Amino acid sequence: MADSRRQLRSGTVVLGGMGLLAVALTACSSDPDKRCVDRDSYTATKGYEVVADKNCKTTTSVNGSYYYGGKKKSGWVKGGSFTKSGSGSGSSSGGNGVDRGGLGSDSGSGKGSSGG
C-alpha cells in the first residue's frame, strides 16, 4: 500500500510540474514583432504607419490591424505580413498550421478545402 501511495505522489508532482511549465511557456510566448498599423497609410517607400494598440482592439477612425514581422524605422514598418506565421500557432489560415485531420476525417477527400 505504501508503494502505490508513493507512486501516486510522484505522478502528481510530475503532472503539477508539467502544468507549471505550460503556464510559464504560455506567458512567455508573446509576439514581440506584432505591431498595430494603419492599413490605409501604406506607401511604397515607408510601408505602414505604426499606431497605438488601442486602434487594433476597438473600433476607431483608424483602420488598425496587427502587422507581424518586418523592420520598423521612424514610426513605420515594412517587409512583414498581416498574417501571423504558422510556427507553433496551430492555425491553418496560412497553410502552415497543424492539420487537425485524425481518424475518420475527410481531409484527403477535398471536402471543405480551399483550393491547392
GROMACS .gro file of N, CA, C and O in nm:
model
  464
    1MET      N    1   0.082  -0.120   0.000
    1MET     CA    2   0.000   0.000   0.000
    1MET      C    3   0.086   0.126   0.000
    1MET      O    4   0.056   0.223  -0.064
    2ALA      N    5   0.196   0.121   0.073
    2ALA     CA    6   0.286   0.236   0.079
    2ALA      C    7   0.350   0.262  -0.057
    2ALA      O    8   0.373   0.376  -0.095
    3ASP      N    9   0.379   0.156  -0.133
    3ASP     CA   10   0.439   0.172  -0.265
    3ASP      C   11   0.344   0.243  -0.361
    3ASP      O   12   0.384   0.329  -0.438
    4SER      N   13   0.216   0.204  -0.360
    4SER     CA   14   0.121   0.268  -0.451
    4SER      C   15   0.097   0.413  -0.412
    4SER      O   16   0.078   0.499  -0.497
    5ARG      N   17   0.098   0.444  -0.284
    5ARG     CA   18   0.080   0.582  -0.239
    5ARG      C   19   0.200   0.667  -0.282
    5ARG      O   20   0.185   0.779  -0.328
    6ARG      N   21   0.321   0.613  -0.270
    6ARG     CA   22   0.442   0.684  -0.310
    6ARG      C   23   0.440   0.709  -0.461
    6ARG      O   24   0.475   0.815  -0.509
    7GLN      N   25   0.399   0.609  -0.538
    7GLN     CA   26   0.393   0.623  -0.684
    7GLN      C   27   0.290   0.728  -0.722
    7GLN      O   28   0.314   0.808  -0.813
    8LEU      N   29   0.177   0.733  -0.656
    8LEU     CA   30   0.075   0.832  -0.684
    8LEU      C   31   0.127   0.973  -0.657
    8LEU      O   32   0.108   1.063  -0.737
    9ARG      N   33   0.198   0.993  -0.547
    9ARG     CA   34   0.253   1.123  -0.515
    9ARG      C   35   0.354   1.169  -0.620
    9ARG      O   36   0.353   1.283  -0.662
   10SER      N   37   0.441   1.080  -0.663
   10SER     CA   38   0.542   1.120  -0.762
   10SER      C   39   0.476   1.154  -0.895
   10SER      O   40   0.518   1.245  -0.965
   11GLY      N   41   0.371   1.082  -0.932
   11GLY     CA   42   0.297   1.115  -1.055
   11GLY      C   43   0.230   1.250  -1.045
   11GLY      O   44   0.227   1.327  -1.142
   12THR      N   45   0.178   1.282  -0.929
   12THR     CA   46   0.114   1.412  -0.908
   12THR      C   47   0.216   1.525  -0.919
   12THR      O   48   0.188   1.629  -0.978
   13VAL      N   49   0.334   1.502  -0.864
   13VAL     CA   50   0.440   1.604  -0.871
   13VAL      C   51   0.479   1.628  -1.016
   13VAL      O   52   0.495   1.742  -1.060
   14VAL      N   53   0.495   1.521  -1.093
   14VAL     CA   54   0.532   1.535  -1.234
   14VAL      C   55   0.425   1.610  -1.312
   14VAL      O   56   0.453   1.702  -1.387
   15LEU      N   57   0.298   1.571  -1.292
   15LEU     CA   58   0.189   1.638  -1.362
   15LEU      C   59   0.176   1.784  -1.321
   15LEU      O   60   0.155   1.872  -1.403
   16GLY      N   61   0.194   1.813  -1.193
   16GLY     CA   62   0.189   1.951  -1.146
   16GLY      C   63   0.301   2.033  -1.205
   16GLY      O   64   0.284   2.148  -1.244
   17GLY      N   65   0.420   1.973  -1.212
   17GLY     CA   66   0.535   2.042  -1.272
   17GLY      C   67   0.512   2.071  -1.419
   17GLY      O   68   0.550   2.177  -1.470
   18MET      N   69   0.451   1.978  -1.491
   18MET     CA   70   0.422   1.999  -1.633
   18MET      C   71   0.321   2.113  -1.650
   18MET      O   72   0.332   2.192  -1.743
   19GLY      N   73   0.225   2.122  -1.561
   19GLY     CA   74   0.128   2.231  -1.567
   19GLY      C   75   0.194   2.366  -1.547
   19GLY      O   76   0.165   2.462  -1.618
   20LEU      N   77   0.284   2.374  -1.450
   20LEU     CA   78   0.356   2.498  -1.426
   20LEU      C   79   0.443   2.536  -1.546
   20LEU      O   80   0.451   2.653  -1.585
   21LEU      N   81   0.505   2.437  -1.608
   21LEU     CA   82   0.586   2.462  -1.727
   21LEU      C   83   0.499   2.516  -1.841
   21LEU      O   84   0.537   2.610  -1.909
   22ALA      N   85   0.383   2.457  -1.860
   22ALA     CA   86   0.293   2.502  -1.966
   22ALA      C   87   0.248   2.646  -1.942
   22ALA      O   88   0.245   2.728  -2.035
   23VAL      N   89   0.216   2.680  -1.819
   23VAL     CA   90   0.176   2.817  -1.786
   23VAL      C   91   0.290   2.914  -1.812
   23VAL      O   92   0.272   3.022  -1.869
   24ALA      N   93   0.410   2.876  -1.772
   24ALA     CA   94   0.526   2.963  -1.791
   24ALA      C   95   0.554   2.985  -1.939
   24ALA      O   96   0.583   3.097  -1.982
   25LEU      N   97   0.547   2.880  -2.019
   25LEU     CA   98   0.572   2.894  -2.162
   25LEU      C   99   0.466   2.978  -2.231
   25LEU      O  100   0.495   3.057  -2.319
   26THR      N  101   0.341   2.963  -2.189
   26THR     CA  102   0.233   3.043  -2.246
   26THR      C  103   0.252   3.190  -2.213
   26THR      O  104   0.233   3.276  -2.298
   27ALA      N  105   0.293   3.219  -2.092
   27ALA     CA  106   0.313   3.358  -2.051
   27ALA      C  107   0.429   3.422  -2.125
   27ALA      O  108   0.429   3.542  -2.151
   28CYS      N  109   0.528   3.342  -2.163
   28CYS     CA  110   0.646   3.396  -2.230
   28CYS      C  111   0.632   3.401  -2.381
   28CYS      O  112   0.721   3.449  -2.450
   29SER      N  113   0.523   3.352  -2.436
   29SER     CA  114   0.513   3.343  -2.582
   29SER      C  115   0.437   3.461  -2.641
   29SER      O  116   0.347   3.444  -2.721
   30SER      N  117   0.472   3.581  -2.601
   30SER     CA  118   0.409   3.699  -2.660
   30SER      C  119   0.468   3.722  -2.799
   30SER      O  120   0.565   3.660  -2.837
   31ASP      N  121   0.409   3.810  -2.874
   31ASP     CA  122   0.455   3.839  -3.010
   31ASP      C  123   0.535   3.968  -3.010
   31ASP      O  124   0.479   4.076  -3.023
   32PRO      N  125   0.667   3.960  -2.997
   32PRO     CA  126   0.747   4.082  -2.993
   32PRO      C  127   0.747   4.158  -3.124
   32PRO      O  128   0.772   4.277  -3.126
   33ASP      N  129   0.715   4.091  -3.234
   33ASP     CA  130   0.716   4.159  -3.363
   33ASP      C  131   0.576   4.193  -3.412
   33ASP      O  132   0.554   4.218  -3.528
   34LYS      N  133   0.478   4.193  -3.322
   34LYS     CA  134   0.340   4.227  -3.357
   34LYS      C  135   0.318   4.375  -3.331
   34LYS      O  136   0.340   4.423  -3.220
   35ARG      N  137   0.279   4.447  -3.435
   35ARG     CA  138   0.257   4.591  -3.422
   35ARG      C  139   0.121   4.627  -3.479
   35ARG      O  140   0.077   4.569  -3.577
   36CYS      N  141   0.059   4.726  -3.421
   36CYS     CA  142  -0.067   4.777  -3.473
   36CYS      C  143  -0.033   4.885  -3.577
   36CYS      O  144   0.043   4.977  -3.548
   37VAL      N  145  -0.086   4.869  -3.698
   37VAL     CA  146  -0.059   4.965  -3.804
   37VAL      C  147  -0.189   5.015  -3.865
   37VAL      O  148  -0.293   4.952  -3.852
   38ASP      N  149  -0.180   5.128  -3.931
   38ASP     CA  150  -0.293   5.184  -4.005
   38ASP      C  151  -0.287   5.128  -4.147
   38ASP      O  152  -0.196   5.159  -4.224
   39ARG      N  153  -0.384   5.044  -4.184
   39ARG     CA  154  -0.386   4.981  -4.317
   39ARG      C  155  -0.396   5.084  -4.430
   39ARG      O  156  -0.352   5.058  -4.541
   40ASP      N  157  -0.454   5.197  -4.403
   40ASP     CA  158  -0.474   5.298  -4.507
   40ASP      C  159  -0.352   5.389  -4.526
   40ASP      O  160  -0.355   5.477  -4.611
   41SER      N  161  -0.246   5.368  -4.450
   41SER     CA  162  -0.131   5.458  -4.455
   41SER      C  163  -0.017   5.408  -4.542
   41SER      O  164   0.089   5.470  -4.546
   42TYR      N  165  -0.035   5.300  -4.616
   42TYR     CA  166   0.075   5.238  -4.689
   42TYR      C  167   0.135   5.329  -4.797
   42TYR      O  168   0.064   5.391  -4.873
   43THR      N  169   0.268   5.335  -4.797
   43THR     CA  170   0.341   5.397  -4.907
   43THR      C  171   0.453   5.300  -4.946
   43THR      O  172   0.505   5.227  -4.861
   44ALA      N  173   0.490   5.298  -5.072
   44ALA     CA  174   0.591   5.204  -5.120
   44ALA      C  175   0.727   5.226  -5.056
   44ALA      O  176   0.803   5.132  -5.037
   45THR      N  177   0.759   5.349  -5.023
   45THR     CA  178   0.891   5.377  -4.966
   45THR      C  179   0.898   5.353  -4.816
   45THR      O  180   1.000   5.307  -4.766
   46LYS      N  181   0.790   5.381  -4.742
   46LYS     CA  182   0.793   5.370  -4.597
   46LYS      C  183   0.725   5.244  -4.544
   46LYS      O  184   0.764   5.193  -4.440
   47GLY      N  185   0.622   5.196  -4.608
   47GLY     CA  186   0.545   5.083  -4.558
   47GLY      C  187   0.418   5.132  -4.489
   47GLY      O  188   0.349   5.220  -4.540
   48TYR      N  189   0.388   5.075  -4.370
   48TYR     CA  190   0.268   5.111  -4.294
   48TYR      C  191   0.306   5.192  -4.171
   48TYR      O  192   0.406   5.163  -4.105
   49GLU      N  193   0.223   5.288  -4.136
   49GLU     CA  194   0.247   5.368  -4.016
   49GLU      C  195   0.205   5.290  -3.891
   49GLU      O  196   0.095   5.237  -3.884
   50VAL      N  197   0.293   5.284  -3.792
   50VAL     CA  198   0.264   5.218  -3.665
   50VAL      C  199   0.179   5.313  -3.581
   50VAL      O  200   0.210   5.431  -3.567
   51VAL      N  201   0.067   5.260  -3.528
   51VAL     CA  202  -0.024   5.340  -3.445
   51VAL      C  203  -0.041   5.271  -3.310
   51VAL      O  204   0.009   5.160  -3.289
   52ALA      N  205  -0.112   5.334  -3.219
   52ALA     CA  206  -0.134   5.280  -3.084
   52ALA      C  207  -0.214   5.151  -3.090
   52ALA      O  208  -0.302   5.134  -3.176
   53ASP      N  209  -0.186   5.058  -2.998
   53ASP     CA  210  -0.255   4.929  -2.993
   53ASP      C  211  -0.406   4.942  -2.979
   53ASP      O  212  -0.480   4.854  -3.024
   54LYS      N  213  -0.453   5.048  -2.917
   54LYS     CA  214  -0.597   5.064  -2.898
   54LYS      C  215  -0.670   5.069  -3.032
   54LYS      O  216  -0.787   5.033  -3.041
   55ASN      N  217  -0.601   5.108  -3.139
   55ASN     CA  218  -0.663   5.114  -3.271
   55ASN      C  219  -0.689   4.975  -3.329
   55ASN      O  220  -0.768   4.961  -3.422
   56CYS      N  221  -0.622   4.874  -3.278
   56CYS     CA  222  -0.644   4.737  -3.323
   56CYS      C  223  -0.741   4.662  -3.233
   56CYS      O  224  -0.790   4.556  -3.270
   57LYS      N  225  -0.767   4.715  -3.115
   57LYS     CA  226  -0.853   4.645  -3.019
   57LYS      C  227  -0.996   4.694  -3.020
   57LYS      O  228  -1.087   4.621  -2.984
   58THR      N  229  -1.018   4.818  -3.060
   58THR     CA  230  -1.153   4.873  -3.064
   58THR      C  231  -1.174   4.944  -3.197
   58THR      O  232  -1.080   4.970  -3.271
   59THR      N  233  -1.298   4.975  -3.225
   59THR     CA  234  -1.330   5.045  -3.348
   59THR      C  235  -1.295   5.192  -3.331
   59THR      O  236  -1.343   5.259  -3.241
   60THR      N  237  -1.208   5.242  -3.418
   60THR     CA  238  -1.167   5.383  -3.413
   60THR      C  239  -1.172   5.437  -3.555
   60THR      O  240  -1.205   5.368  -3.650
   61SER      N  241  -1.135   5.561  -3.569
   61SER     CA  242  -1.132   5.623  -3.702
   61SER      C  243  -1.014   5.572  -3.784
   61SER      O  244  -1.010   5.589  -3.905
   62VAL      N  245  -0.918   5.507  -3.719
   62VAL     CA  246  -0.802   5.450  -3.788
   62VAL      C  247  -0.833   5.305  -3.823
   62VAL      O  248  -0.889   5.231  -3.743
   63ASN      N  249  -0.799   5.265  -3.944
   63ASN     CA  250  -0.820   5.127  -3.988
   63ASN      C  251  -0.705   5.041  -3.937
   63ASN      O  252  -0.615   5.005  -4.012
   64GLY      N  253  -0.705   5.010  -3.808
   64GLY     CA  254  -0.594   4.941  -3.744
   64GLY      C  255  -0.600   4.791  -3.759
   64GLY      O  256  -0.706   4.729  -3.748
   65SER      N  257  -0.485   4.731  -3.788
   65SER     CA  258  -0.470   4.586  -3.796
   65SER      C  259  -0.332   4.550  -3.743
   65SER      O  260  -0.239   4.628  -3.754
   66TYR      N  261  -0.321   4.428  -3.691
   66TYR     CA  262  -0.190   4.383  -3.644
   66TYR      C  263  -0.104   4.341  -3.763
   66TYR      O  264  -0.151   4.278  -3.857
   67TYR      N  265   0.022   4.377  -3.757
   67TYR     CA  266   0.120   4.351  -3.863
   67TYR      C  267   0.236   4.277  -3.798
   67TYR      O  268   0.289   4.320  -3.696
   68TYR      N  269   0.273   4.164  -3.855
   68TYR     CA  270   0.374   4.077  -3.796
   68TYR      C  271   0.504   4.084  -3.874
   68TYR      O  272   0.505   4.080  -3.996
   69GLY      N  273   0.614   4.093  -3.800
   69GLY     CA  274   0.746   4.094  -3.862
   69GLY      C  275   0.780   4.228  -3.923
   69GLY      O  276   0.724   4.331  -3.888
   70GLY      N  277   0.871   4.226  -4.017
   70GLY     CA  278   0.912   4.348  -4.084
   70GLY      C  279   1.013   4.426  -4.004
   70GLY      O  280   1.051   4.391  -3.893
   71LYS      N  281   1.058   4.533  -4.063
   71LYS     CA  282   1.156   4.622  -3.999
   71LYS      C  283   1.089   4.754  -3.967
   71LYS      O  284   1.025   4.815  -4.053
   72LYS      N  285   1.105   4.800  -3.843
   72LYS     CA  286   1.047   4.927  -3.801
   72LYS      C  287   1.152   5.037  -3.812
   72LYS      O  288   1.266   5.019  -3.770
   73LYS      N  289   1.110   5.148  -3.871
   73LYS     CA  290   1.201   5.261  -3.885
   73LYS      C  291   1.120   5.390  -3.878
   73LYS      O  292   1.031   5.413  -3.959
   74SER      N  293   1.153   5.474  -3.780
   74SER     CA  294   1.091   5.606  -3.764
   74SER      C  295   0.938   5.601  -3.763
   74SER      O  296   0.872   5.681  -3.828
   75GLY      N  297   0.879   5.507  -3.690
   75GLY     CA  298   0.735   5.501  -3.677
   75GLY      C  299   0.664   5.432  -3.793
   75GLY      O  300   0.542   5.434  -3.801
   76TRP      N  301   0.739   5.371  -3.882
   76TRP     CA  302   0.683   5.299  -3.996
   76TRP      C  303   0.739   5.157  -3.997
   76TRP      O  304   0.849   5.134  -3.948
   77VAL      N  305   0.665   5.062  -4.052
   77VAL     CA  306   0.713   4.924  -4.059
   77VAL      C  307   0.690   4.872  -4.201
   77VAL      O  308   0.590   4.904  -4.266
   78LYS      N  309   0.786   4.794  -4.247
   78LYS     CA  310   0.782   4.745  -4.385
   78LYS      C  311   0.843   4.606  -4.391
   78LYS      O  312   0.937   4.575  -4.318
   79GLY      N  313   0.792   4.521  -4.480
   79GLY     CA  314   0.850   4.390  -4.503
   79GLY      C  315   0.791   4.277  -4.421
   79GLY      O  316   0.849   4.169  -4.415
   80GLY      N  317   0.678   4.298  -4.360
   80GLY     CA  318   0.614   4.193  -4.281
   80GLY      C  319   0.487   4.143  -4.347
   80GLY      O  320   0.475   4.144  -4.468
   81SER      N  321   0.391   4.102  -4.264
   81SER     CA  322   0.267   4.045  -4.315
   81SER      C  323   0.153   4.068  -4.216
   81SER      O  324   0.177   4.080  -4.096
   82PHE      N  325   0.032   4.070  -4.267
   82PHE     CA  326  -0.085   4.081  -4.179
   82PHE      C  327  -0.127   3.946  -4.124
   82PHE      O  328  -0.213   3.938  -4.038
   83THR      N  329  -0.067   3.838  -4.172
   83THR     CA  330  -0.097   3.706  -4.119
   83THR      C  331   0.018   3.658  -4.034
   83THR      O  332   0.134   3.671  -4.072
   84LYS      N  333  -0.016   3.603  -3.918
   84LYS     CA  334   0.085   3.554  -3.825
   84LYS      C  335   0.148   3.429  -3.884
   84LYS      O  336   0.080   3.347  -3.945
   85SER      N  337   0.278   3.413  -3.867
   85SER     CA  338   0.345   3.294  -3.921
   85SER      C  339   0.290   3.170  -3.852
   85SER      O  340   0.249   3.176  -3.737
   86GLY      N  341   0.292   3.058  -3.919
   86GLY     CA  342   0.233   2.935  -3.868
   86GLY      C  343   0.320   2.858  -3.773
   86GLY      O  344   0.285   2.750  -3.732
   87SER      N  345   0.436   2.907  -3.735
   87SER     CA  346   0.525   2.829  -3.649
   87SER      C  347   0.470   2.817  -3.509
   87SER      O  348   0.480   2.907  -3.429
   88GLY      N  349   0.408   2.703  -3.483
   88GLY     CA  350   0.359   2.673  -3.350
   88GLY      C  351   0.227   2.738  -3.314
   88GLY      O  352   0.179   2.722  -3.205
   89SER      N  353   0.165   2.807  -3.404
   89SER     CA  354   0.042   2.877  -3.368
   89SER      C  355  -0.078   2.784  -3.371
   89SER      O  356  -0.179   2.813  -3.309
   90GLY      N  357  -0.073   2.675  -3.448
   90GLY     CA  358  -0.187   2.586  -3.457
   90GLY      C  359  -0.292   2.635  -3.552
   90GLY      O  360  -0.395   2.575  -3.570
   91SER      N  361  -0.271   2.744  -3.616
   91SER     CA  362  -0.367   2.799  -3.708
   91SER      C  363  -0.344   2.743  -3.846
   91SER      O  364  -0.232   2.719  -3.887
   92SER      N  365  -0.453   2.722  -3.921
   92SER     CA  366  -0.436   2.668  -4.055
   92SER      C  367  -0.469   2.771  -4.160
   92SER      O  368  -0.484   2.738  -4.276
   93SER      N  369  -0.481   2.897  -4.122
   93SER     CA  370  -0.519   3.000  -4.218
   93SER      C  371  -0.412   3.025  -4.322
   93SER      O  372  -0.442   3.055  -4.435
   94GLY      N  373  -0.287   3.011  -4.285
   94GLY     CA  374  -0.180   3.037  -4.379
   94GLY      C  375  -0.125   2.912  -4.444
   94GLY      O  376  -0.032   2.917  -4.522
   95GLY      N  377  -0.183   2.795  -4.411
   95GLY     CA  378  -0.135   2.672  -4.467
   95GLY      C  379  -0.014   2.617  -4.393
   95GLY      O  380   0.035   2.511  -4.425
   96ASN      N  381   0.032   2.687  -4.290
   96ASN     CA  382   0.148   2.641  -4.216
   96ASN      C  383   0.109   2.582  -4.081
   96ASN      O  384   0.195   2.540  -4.007
   97GLY      N  385  -0.018   2.579  -4.049
   97GLY     CA  386  -0.060   2.535  -3.917
   97GLY      C  387  -0.070   2.385  -3.905
   97GLY      O  388  -0.027   2.310  -3.990
   98VAL      N  389  -0.130   2.341  -3.796
   98VAL     CA  390  -0.143   2.200  -3.766
   98VAL      C  391  -0.259   2.143  -3.844
   98VAL      O  392  -0.366   2.203  -3.850
   99ASP      N  393  -0.242   2.025  -3.904
   99ASP     CA  394  -0.350   1.956  -3.972
   99ASP      C  395  -0.432   1.883  -3.867
   99ASP      O  396  -0.381   1.795  -3.800
  100ARG      N  397  -0.556   1.919  -3.852
  100ARG     CA  398  -0.641   1.861  -3.747
  100ARG      C  399  -0.721   1.742  -3.799
  100ARG      O  400  -0.828   1.716  -3.752
  101GLY      N  401  -0.670   1.671  -3.898
  101GLY     CA  402  -0.740   1.557  -3.958
  101GLY      C  403  -0.776   1.452  -3.856
  101GLY      O  404  -0.872   1.463  -3.784
  102GLY      N  405  -0.699   1.346  -3.846
  102GLY     CA  406  -0.725   1.242  -3.748
  102GLY      C  407  -0.808   1.130  -3.805
  102GLY      O  408  -0.839   1.125  -3.924
  103LEU      N  409  -0.848   1.037  -3.719
  103LEU     CA  410  -0.925   0.922  -3.762
  103LEU      C  411  -1.062   0.963  -3.811
  103LEU      O  412  -1.132   1.042  -3.747
  104GLY      N  413  -1.102   0.911  -3.923
  104GLY     CA  414  -1.236   0.936  -3.975
  104GLY      C  415  -1.256   1.071  -4.038
  104GLY      O  416  -1.366   1.110  -4.074
  105SER      N  417  -1.151   1.149  -4.055
  105SER     CA  418  -1.169   1.283  -4.115
  105SER      C  419  -1.167   1.272  -4.266
  105SER      O  420  -1.117   1.175  -4.323
  106ASP      N  421  -1.222   1.371  -4.332
  106ASP     CA  422  -1.225   1.376  -4.477
  106ASP      C  423  -1.121   1.471  -4.531
  106ASP      O  424  -1.138   1.531  -4.636
  107SER      N  425  -1.009   1.488  -4.461
  107SER     CA  426  -0.910   1.587  -4.501
  107SER      C  427  -0.848   1.555  -4.636
  107SER      O  428  -0.806   1.643  -4.707
  108GLY      N  429  -0.843   1.429  -4.676
  108GLY     CA  430  -0.781   1.394  -4.803
  108GLY      C  431  -0.878   1.393  -4.919
  108GLY      O  432  -0.841   1.380  -5.033
  109SER      N  433  -1.009   1.409  -4.892
  109SER     CA  434  -1.108   1.395  -4.997
  109SER      C  435  -1.137   1.525  -5.069
  109SER      O  436  -1.209   1.527  -5.165
  110GLY      N  437  -1.081   1.636  -5.019
  110GLY     CA  438  -1.106   1.764  -5.083
  110GLY      C  439  -1.227   1.835  -5.029
  110GLY      O  440  -1.260   1.945  -5.069
  111LYS      N  441  -1.301   1.771  -4.939
  111LYS     CA  442  -1.417   1.835  -4.877
  111LYS      C  443  -1.374   1.954  -4.794
  111LYS      O  444  -1.290   1.941  -4.708
  112GLY      N  445  -1.428   2.068  -4.820
  112GLY     CA  446  -1.400   2.186  -4.738
  112GLY      C  447  -1.264   2.245  -4.760
  112GLY      O  448  -1.226   2.337  -4.692
  113SER      N  449  -1.185   2.194  -4.851
  113SER     CA  450  -1.052   2.253  -4.870
  113SER      C  451  -1.064   2.374  -4.959
  113SER      O  452  -1.154   2.385  -5.041
  114SER      N  453  -0.971   2.468  -4.942
  114SER     CA  454  -0.978   2.592  -5.017
  114SER      C  455  -0.877   2.594  -5.129
  114SER      O  456  -0.786   2.675  -5.132
  115GLY      N  457  -0.887   2.503  -5.219
  115GLY     CA  458  -0.801   2.502  -5.336
  115GLY      C  459  -0.662   2.452  -5.306
  115GLY      O  460  -0.621   2.436  -5.193
  116GLY      N  461  -0.581   2.429  -5.408
  116GLY     CA  462  -0.447   2.388  -5.379
  116GLY      C  463  -0.391   2.297  -5.476
  116GLY      O  464  -0.389   2.227  -5.552
   0.00000   0.00000   0.00000
